[in-house]
Structure formats: C-alpha cells, structure tokens
C-alpha cells in the first residue's frame, strides 16, 4: 500500500530547544563537525490510494493534527510503496 | 552549508504507541483513508562539509546518539544545500 511521509520541523525563526540540546551534547562528546541541529518529527502514513483527494486529506491532517502551524512547518511527499 | 537529514523510525516489528495514538485520533475524527501511522524523529544536521569522513561521523552520531538501535532504525541522506 502507498506510503506518505509527513515531515514536521520547527520553523527557522523558532528556537528549537531539543535540537540545541542535541547540538550541545555532540560538542561535549567531541563531534565538532556539526554546525547546527534541528529536531522535528516524521510521520509515515499508509493510505489506501494516492488519489488527489487522499493527498488533500493528508495535507489537512498534517496541518491540523500533526503540526502546530504557528511554530512548525510541514512537508508531504509520497514514497514508493514498500 | 550542507545539510544532512537523519530519519529515525521505530522498527517494523516494534509497537509504536505514538503512531497508534495518532491513528486512533484520525479514525475518531473521521479520517478513514489512513490504514496505519508510524511516528519517528527527523534531525537536520548542518555540517561543515560532506566528505566521506564527515558522513561517517554523522552515521556514528545517528547510531549512538540519535537512535536506539534496539528498537529504531535510521537513515542518513544529504539534502541539497539551502
């Protein structure tokens, strides 16, 4: 069945305390090649079909349930069925 | 600067209570076209360069810090610089 990925990330202008914590831990552990870390969420939705209507529904879900549009942005993309 | 994405997802054979909760909420709200939901994490790492060594370091970071290899799998990929 087709799988749709919804990536939810904090907007660029929003502080990201989780990403900051990871970045700080990396530096303390000696990983110096990383300049910045942002942490977000990834959802994999298995849907019945990838019609235009189904994808519009996934976008509604992403906007209303999976993300907080005030502080997060999201991206929806179809993955090849596995 | 180049950006590397690390996707961390619960392994297929592992129960995913977060994904289940989202799936249950979708059904209660009338979104019936979704057969399954899995929830994971997405990290965006800004790195200084995308050399072979730098990517090997990111994979070490993903394996030891960003994921729990017992229950999660991860994927590393380079995104075009933005």
PDB file of C-alpha atoms in Angstrom:
ATOM      1  CA  UNK A   1       0.000   0.000   0.000  1.00  0.00           C
ATOM      2  CA  UNK A   2       1.227   3.503  -0.733  1.00  0.00           C
ATOM      3  CA  UNK A   3       3.020   5.366   1.994  1.00  0.00           C
ATOM      4  CA  UNK A   4       3.007   9.104   2.527  1.00  0.00           C
ATOM      5  CA  UNK A   5       5.658  10.823   4.624  1.00  0.00           C
ATOM      6  CA  UNK A   6       4.860  13.962   6.591  1.00  0.00           C
ATOM      7  CA  UNK A   7       7.912  15.824   7.886  1.00  0.00           C
ATOM      8  CA  UNK A   8       7.214  18.361  10.626  1.00  0.00           C
ATOM      9  CA  UNK A   9      10.016  20.758  11.562  1.00  0.00           C
ATOM     10  CA  UNK A  10      10.230  23.827  13.800  1.00  0.00           C
ATOM     11  CA  UNK A  11      10.175  26.962  11.658  1.00  0.00           C
ATOM     12  CA  UNK A  12      13.580  28.541  11.045  1.00  0.00           C
ATOM     13  CA  UNK A  13      12.782  31.602  13.144  1.00  0.00           C
ATOM     14  CA  UNK A  14      11.625  29.482  16.103  1.00  0.00           C
ATOM     15  CA  UNK A  15      14.009  28.387  18.844  1.00  0.00           C
ATOM     16  CA  UNK A  16      14.430  24.616  18.907  1.00  0.00           C
ATOM     17  CA  UNK A  17      15.423  23.524  22.435  1.00  0.00           C
ATOM     18  CA  UNK A  18      15.567  19.819  21.507  1.00  0.00           C
ATOM     19  CA  UNK A  19      17.919  20.472  18.605  1.00  0.00           C
ATOM     20  CA  UNK A  20      20.013  22.752  20.812  1.00  0.00           C
ATOM     21  CA  UNK A  21      20.331  20.060  23.456  1.00  0.00           C
ATOM     22  CA  UNK A  22      21.458  17.510  20.873  1.00  0.00           C
ATOM     23  CA  UNK A  23      23.935  20.000  19.409  1.00  0.00           C
ATOM     24  CA  UNK A  24      25.357  20.741  22.859  1.00  0.00           C
ATOM     25  CA  UNK A  25      25.720  17.032  23.606  1.00  0.00           C
ATOM     26  CA  UNK A  26      27.537  16.479  20.310  1.00  0.00           C
ATOM     27  CA  UNK A  27      30.053  19.196  21.123  1.00  0.00           C
ATOM     28  CA  UNK A  28      30.639  17.863  24.618  1.00  0.00           C
ATOM     29  CA  UNK A  29      31.262  14.430  23.127  1.00  0.00           C
ATOM     30  CA  UNK A  30      33.813  15.770  20.687  1.00  0.00           C
ATOM     31  CA  UNK A  31      31.778  15.760  17.464  1.00  0.00           C
ATOM     32  CA  UNK A  32      32.925  19.129  16.173  1.00  0.00           C
ATOM     33  CA  UNK A  33      31.950  18.896  12.517  1.00  0.00           C
ATOM     34  CA  UNK A  34      28.280  19.706  13.156  1.00  0.00           C
ATOM     35  CA  UNK A  35      27.375  23.401  12.975  1.00  0.00           C
ATOM     36  CA  UNK A  36      23.686  23.138  13.874  1.00  0.00           C
ATOM     37  CA  UNK A  37      20.992  20.601  14.737  1.00  0.00           C
ATOM     38  CA  UNK A  38      17.223  20.933  14.310  1.00  0.00           C
ATOM     39  CA  UNK A  39      14.880  18.243  15.566  1.00  0.00           C
ATOM     40  CA  UNK A  40      11.440  17.541  14.222  1.00  0.00           C
ATOM     41  CA  UNK A  41       9.011  14.707  13.664  1.00  0.00           C
ATOM     42  CA  UNK A  42       8.488  12.260  10.855  1.00  0.00           C
ATOM     43  CA  UNK A  43       5.161  10.516  10.274  1.00  0.00           C
ATOM     44  CA  UNK A  44       4.643   7.640   7.865  1.00  0.00           C
ATOM     45  CA  UNK A  45       1.009   7.271   6.857  1.00  0.00           C
ATOM     46  CA  UNK A  46      -0.103   4.182   4.972  1.00  0.00           C
ATOM     47  CA  UNK A  47      -3.055   5.179   2.839  1.00  0.00           C
ATOM     48  CA  UNK A  48      -5.481   3.247   0.672  1.00  0.00           C
ATOM     49  CA  UNK A  49      -4.726   5.107  -2.534  1.00  0.00           C
ATOM     50  CA  UNK A  50      -2.822   8.178  -3.655  1.00  0.00           C
ATOM     51  CA  UNK A  51      -5.647   9.996  -5.372  1.00  0.00           C
ATOM     52  CA  UNK A  52      -5.759  13.770  -5.396  1.00  0.00           C
ATOM     53  CA  UNK A  53      -8.462  13.640  -2.712  1.00  0.00           C
ATOM     54  CA  UNK A  54      -6.440  11.314  -0.482  1.00  0.00           C
ATOM     55  CA  UNK A  55      -3.402  13.592  -0.621  1.00  0.00           C
ATOM     56  CA  UNK A  56      -5.560  16.627   0.102  1.00  0.00           C
ATOM     57  CA  UNK A  57      -6.846  14.775   3.174  1.00  0.00           C
ATOM     58  CA  UNK A  58      -3.285  14.011   4.293  1.00  0.00           C
ATOM     59  CA  UNK A  59      -2.435  17.700   3.969  1.00  0.00           C
ATOM     60  CA  UNK A  60      -5.466  18.586   6.104  1.00  0.00           C
ATOM     61  CA  UNK A  61      -4.316  16.005   8.683  1.00  0.00           C
ATOM     62  CA  UNK A  62      -0.763  17.381   8.632  1.00  0.00           C
ATOM     63  CA  UNK A  63      -1.965  20.934   9.078  1.00  0.00           C
ATOM     64  CA  UNK A  64      -4.495  20.308  11.823  1.00  0.00           C
ATOM     65  CA  UNK A  65      -3.243  17.296  13.771  1.00  0.00           C
ATOM     66  CA  UNK A  66       0.398  16.522  13.061  1.00  0.00           C
ATOM     67  CA  UNK A  67       1.812  20.043  13.215  1.00  0.00           C
ATOM     68  CA  UNK A  68       1.285  23.309  15.009  1.00  0.00           C
ATOM     69  CA  UNK A  69       1.251  25.833  12.161  1.00  0.00           C
ATOM     70  CA  UNK A  70       2.237  28.684  14.493  1.00  0.00           C
ATOM     71  CA  UNK A  71       5.680  27.238  15.178  1.00  0.00           C
ATOM     72  CA  UNK A  72       6.108  24.350  12.745  1.00  0.00           C
ATOM     73  CA  UNK A  73       6.151  23.813   9.021  1.00  0.00           C
ATOM     74  CA  UNK A  74       5.377  20.533   7.309  1.00  0.00           C
ATOM     75  CA  UNK A  75       6.065  18.805   4.029  1.00  0.00           C
ATOM     76  CA  UNK A  76       4.072  15.945   2.491  1.00  0.00           C
ATOM     77  CA  UNK A  77       5.541  13.540  -0.045  1.00  0.00           C
ATOM     78  CA  UNK A  78       4.627  10.163  -1.467  1.00  0.00           C
ATOM     79  CA  UNK A  79       7.148   7.364  -1.010  1.00  0.00           C
ATOM     80  CA  UNK A  80       7.353   4.433  -3.356  1.00  0.00           C
ATOM     81  CA  UNK A  81       5.296   1.575  -1.965  1.00  0.00           C
ATOM     82  CA  UNK A  82       7.260  -0.976   0.015  1.00  0.00           C
TER      83      UNK A  82
ATOM     84  CA  UNK B   1      26.285  24.907   4.265  1.00  0.00           C
ATOM     85  CA  UNK B   2      25.374  21.327   3.510  1.00  0.00           C
ATOM     86  CA  UNK B   3      22.559  19.725   5.429  1.00  0.00           C
ATOM     87  CA  UNK B   4      22.251  16.080   6.333  1.00  0.00           C
ATOM     88  CA  UNK B   5      18.926  14.549   7.313  1.00  0.00           C
ATOM     89  CA  UNK B   6      18.751  11.669   9.773  1.00  0.00           C
ATOM     90  CA  UNK B   7      15.390   9.900   9.882  1.00  0.00           C
ATOM     91  CA  UNK B   8      14.822   7.705  12.922  1.00  0.00           C
ATOM     92  CA  UNK B   9      11.822   5.366  12.871  1.00  0.00           C
ATOM     93  CA  UNK B  10      10.614   2.559  15.144  1.00  0.00           C
ATOM     94  CA  UNK B  11      11.475  -0.784  13.586  1.00  0.00           C
ATOM     95  CA  UNK B  12       8.594  -2.514  11.797  1.00  0.00           C
ATOM     96  CA  UNK B  13       8.370  -5.298  14.360  1.00  0.00           C
ATOM     97  CA  UNK B  14       8.251  -2.835  17.283  1.00  0.00           C
ATOM     98  CA  UNK B  15       4.973  -1.500  18.634  1.00  0.00           C
ATOM     99  CA  UNK B  16       4.653   2.243  18.088  1.00  0.00           C
ATOM    100  CA  UNK B  17       2.319   3.713  20.726  1.00  0.00           C
ATOM    101  CA  UNK B  18       2.660   7.277  19.414  1.00  0.00           C
ATOM    102  CA  UNK B  19       1.722   6.232  15.901  1.00  0.00           C
ATOM    103  CA  UNK B  20      -1.161   4.175  17.268  1.00  0.00           C
ATOM    104  CA  UNK B  21      -2.471   7.142  19.218  1.00  0.00           C
ATOM    105  CA  UNK B  22      -2.362   9.338  16.128  1.00  0.00           C
ATOM    106  CA  UNK B  23      -4.074   6.654  14.064  1.00  0.00           C
ATOM    107  CA  UNK B  24      -6.808   6.265  16.672  1.00  0.00           C
ATOM    108  CA  UNK B  25      -7.353  10.020  16.770  1.00  0.00           C
ATOM    109  CA  UNK B  26      -7.627  10.147  12.981  1.00  0.00           C
ATOM    110  CA  UNK B  27     -10.320   7.493  12.972  1.00  0.00           C
ATOM    111  CA  UNK B  28     -12.285   9.178  15.725  1.00  0.00           C
ATOM    112  CA  UNK B  29     -12.158  12.416  13.725  1.00  0.00           C
ATOM    113  CA  UNK B  30     -13.479  10.737  10.614  1.00  0.00           C
ATOM    114  CA  UNK B  31     -10.296  10.434   8.561  1.00  0.00           C
ATOM    115  CA  UNK B  32     -10.883   6.933   7.280  1.00  0.00           C
ATOM    116  CA  UNK B  33      -8.452   6.765   4.384  1.00  0.00           C
ATOM    117  CA  UNK B  34      -5.414   6.120   6.580  1.00  0.00           C
ATOM    118  CA  UNK B  35      -4.592   2.450   7.222  1.00  0.00           C
ATOM    119  CA  UNK B  36      -1.609   2.915   9.533  1.00  0.00           C
ATOM    120  CA  UNK B  37       0.540   5.594  11.153  1.00  0.00           C
ATOM    121  CA  UNK B  38       4.144   5.302  12.358  1.00  0.00           C
ATOM    122  CA  UNK B  39       5.800   8.184  14.177  1.00  0.00           C
ATOM    123  CA  UNK B  40       9.519   8.818  14.324  1.00  0.00           C
ATOM    124  CA  UNK B  41      12.013  11.642  14.513  1.00  0.00           C
ATOM    125  CA  UNK B  42      13.730  13.759  11.906  1.00  0.00           C
ATOM    126  CA  UNK B  43      17.025  15.501  12.575  1.00  0.00           C
ATOM    127  CA  UNK B  44      18.572  18.107  10.299  1.00  0.00           C
ATOM    128  CA  UNK B  45      22.310  18.444  10.869  1.00  0.00           C
ATOM    129  CA  UNK B  46      24.181  21.324   9.289  1.00  0.00           C
ATOM    130  CA  UNK B  47      27.732  20.158   8.712  1.00  0.00           C
ATOM    131  CA  UNK B  48      30.872  21.889   7.535  1.00  0.00           C
ATOM    132  CA  UNK B  49      31.485  19.658   4.539  1.00  0.00           C
ATOM    133  CA  UNK B  50      30.135  16.436   3.073  1.00  0.00           C
ATOM    134  CA  UNK B  51      33.374  14.495   2.917  1.00  0.00           C
ATOM    135  CA  UNK B  52      33.402  10.756   3.355  1.00  0.00           C
ATOM    136  CA  UNK B  53      34.739  11.252   6.907  1.00  0.00           C
ATOM    137  CA  UNK B  54      32.036  13.777   7.807  1.00  0.00           C
ATOM    138  CA  UNK B  55      29.285  11.417   6.669  1.00  0.00           C
ATOM    139  CA  UNK B  56      30.863   8.537   8.566  1.00  0.00           C
ATOM    140  CA  UNK B  57      30.793  10.756  11.657  1.00  0.00           C
ATOM    141  CA  UNK B  58      27.113  11.560  11.094  1.00  0.00           C
ATOM    142  CA  UNK B  59      26.375   7.846  10.855  1.00  0.00           C
ATOM    143  CA  UNK B  60      28.206   7.273  14.152  1.00  0.00           C
ATOM    144  CA  UNK B  61      26.170  10.093  15.714  1.00  0.00           C
ATOM    145  CA  UNK B  62      22.924   8.639  14.337  1.00  0.00           C
ATOM    146  CA  UNK B  63      23.728   5.184  15.639  1.00  0.00           C
ATOM    147  CA  UNK B  64      24.900   6.163  19.110  1.00  0.00           C
ATOM    148  CA  UNK B  65      23.032   9.344  19.999  1.00  0.00           C
ATOM    149  CA  UNK B  66      20.048   9.961  17.756  1.00  0.00           C
ATOM    150  CA  UNK B  67      18.608   6.463  17.699  1.00  0.00           C
ATOM    151  CA  UNK B  68      18.253   3.427  19.911  1.00  0.00           C
ATOM    152  CA  UNK B  69      19.406   0.592  17.644  1.00  0.00           C
ATOM    153  CA  UNK B  70      17.453  -1.982  19.658  1.00  0.00           C
ATOM    154  CA  UNK B  71      14.092  -0.552  18.667  1.00  0.00           C
ATOM    155  CA  UNK B  72      14.785   2.035  15.974  1.00  0.00           C
ATOM    156  CA  UNK B  73      16.322   2.130  12.535  1.00  0.00           C
ATOM    157  CA  UNK B  74      17.812   5.234  10.946  1.00  0.00           C
ATOM    158  CA  UNK B  75      18.601   6.557   7.508  1.00  0.00           C
ATOM    159  CA  UNK B  76      21.131   9.277   6.634  1.00  0.00           C
ATOM    160  CA  UNK B  77      20.910  11.335   3.464  1.00  0.00           C
ATOM    161  CA  UNK B  78      22.415  14.550   2.188  1.00  0.00           C
ATOM    162  CA  UNK B  79      19.996  17.322   1.232  1.00  0.00           C
ATOM    163  CA  UNK B  80      20.866  19.932  -1.331  1.00  0.00           C
ATOM    164  CA  UNK B  81      22.247  22.996   0.439  1.00  0.00           C
ATOM    165  CA  UNK B  82      19.699  25.711   1.125  1.00  0.00           C
TER     166      UNK B  82
END
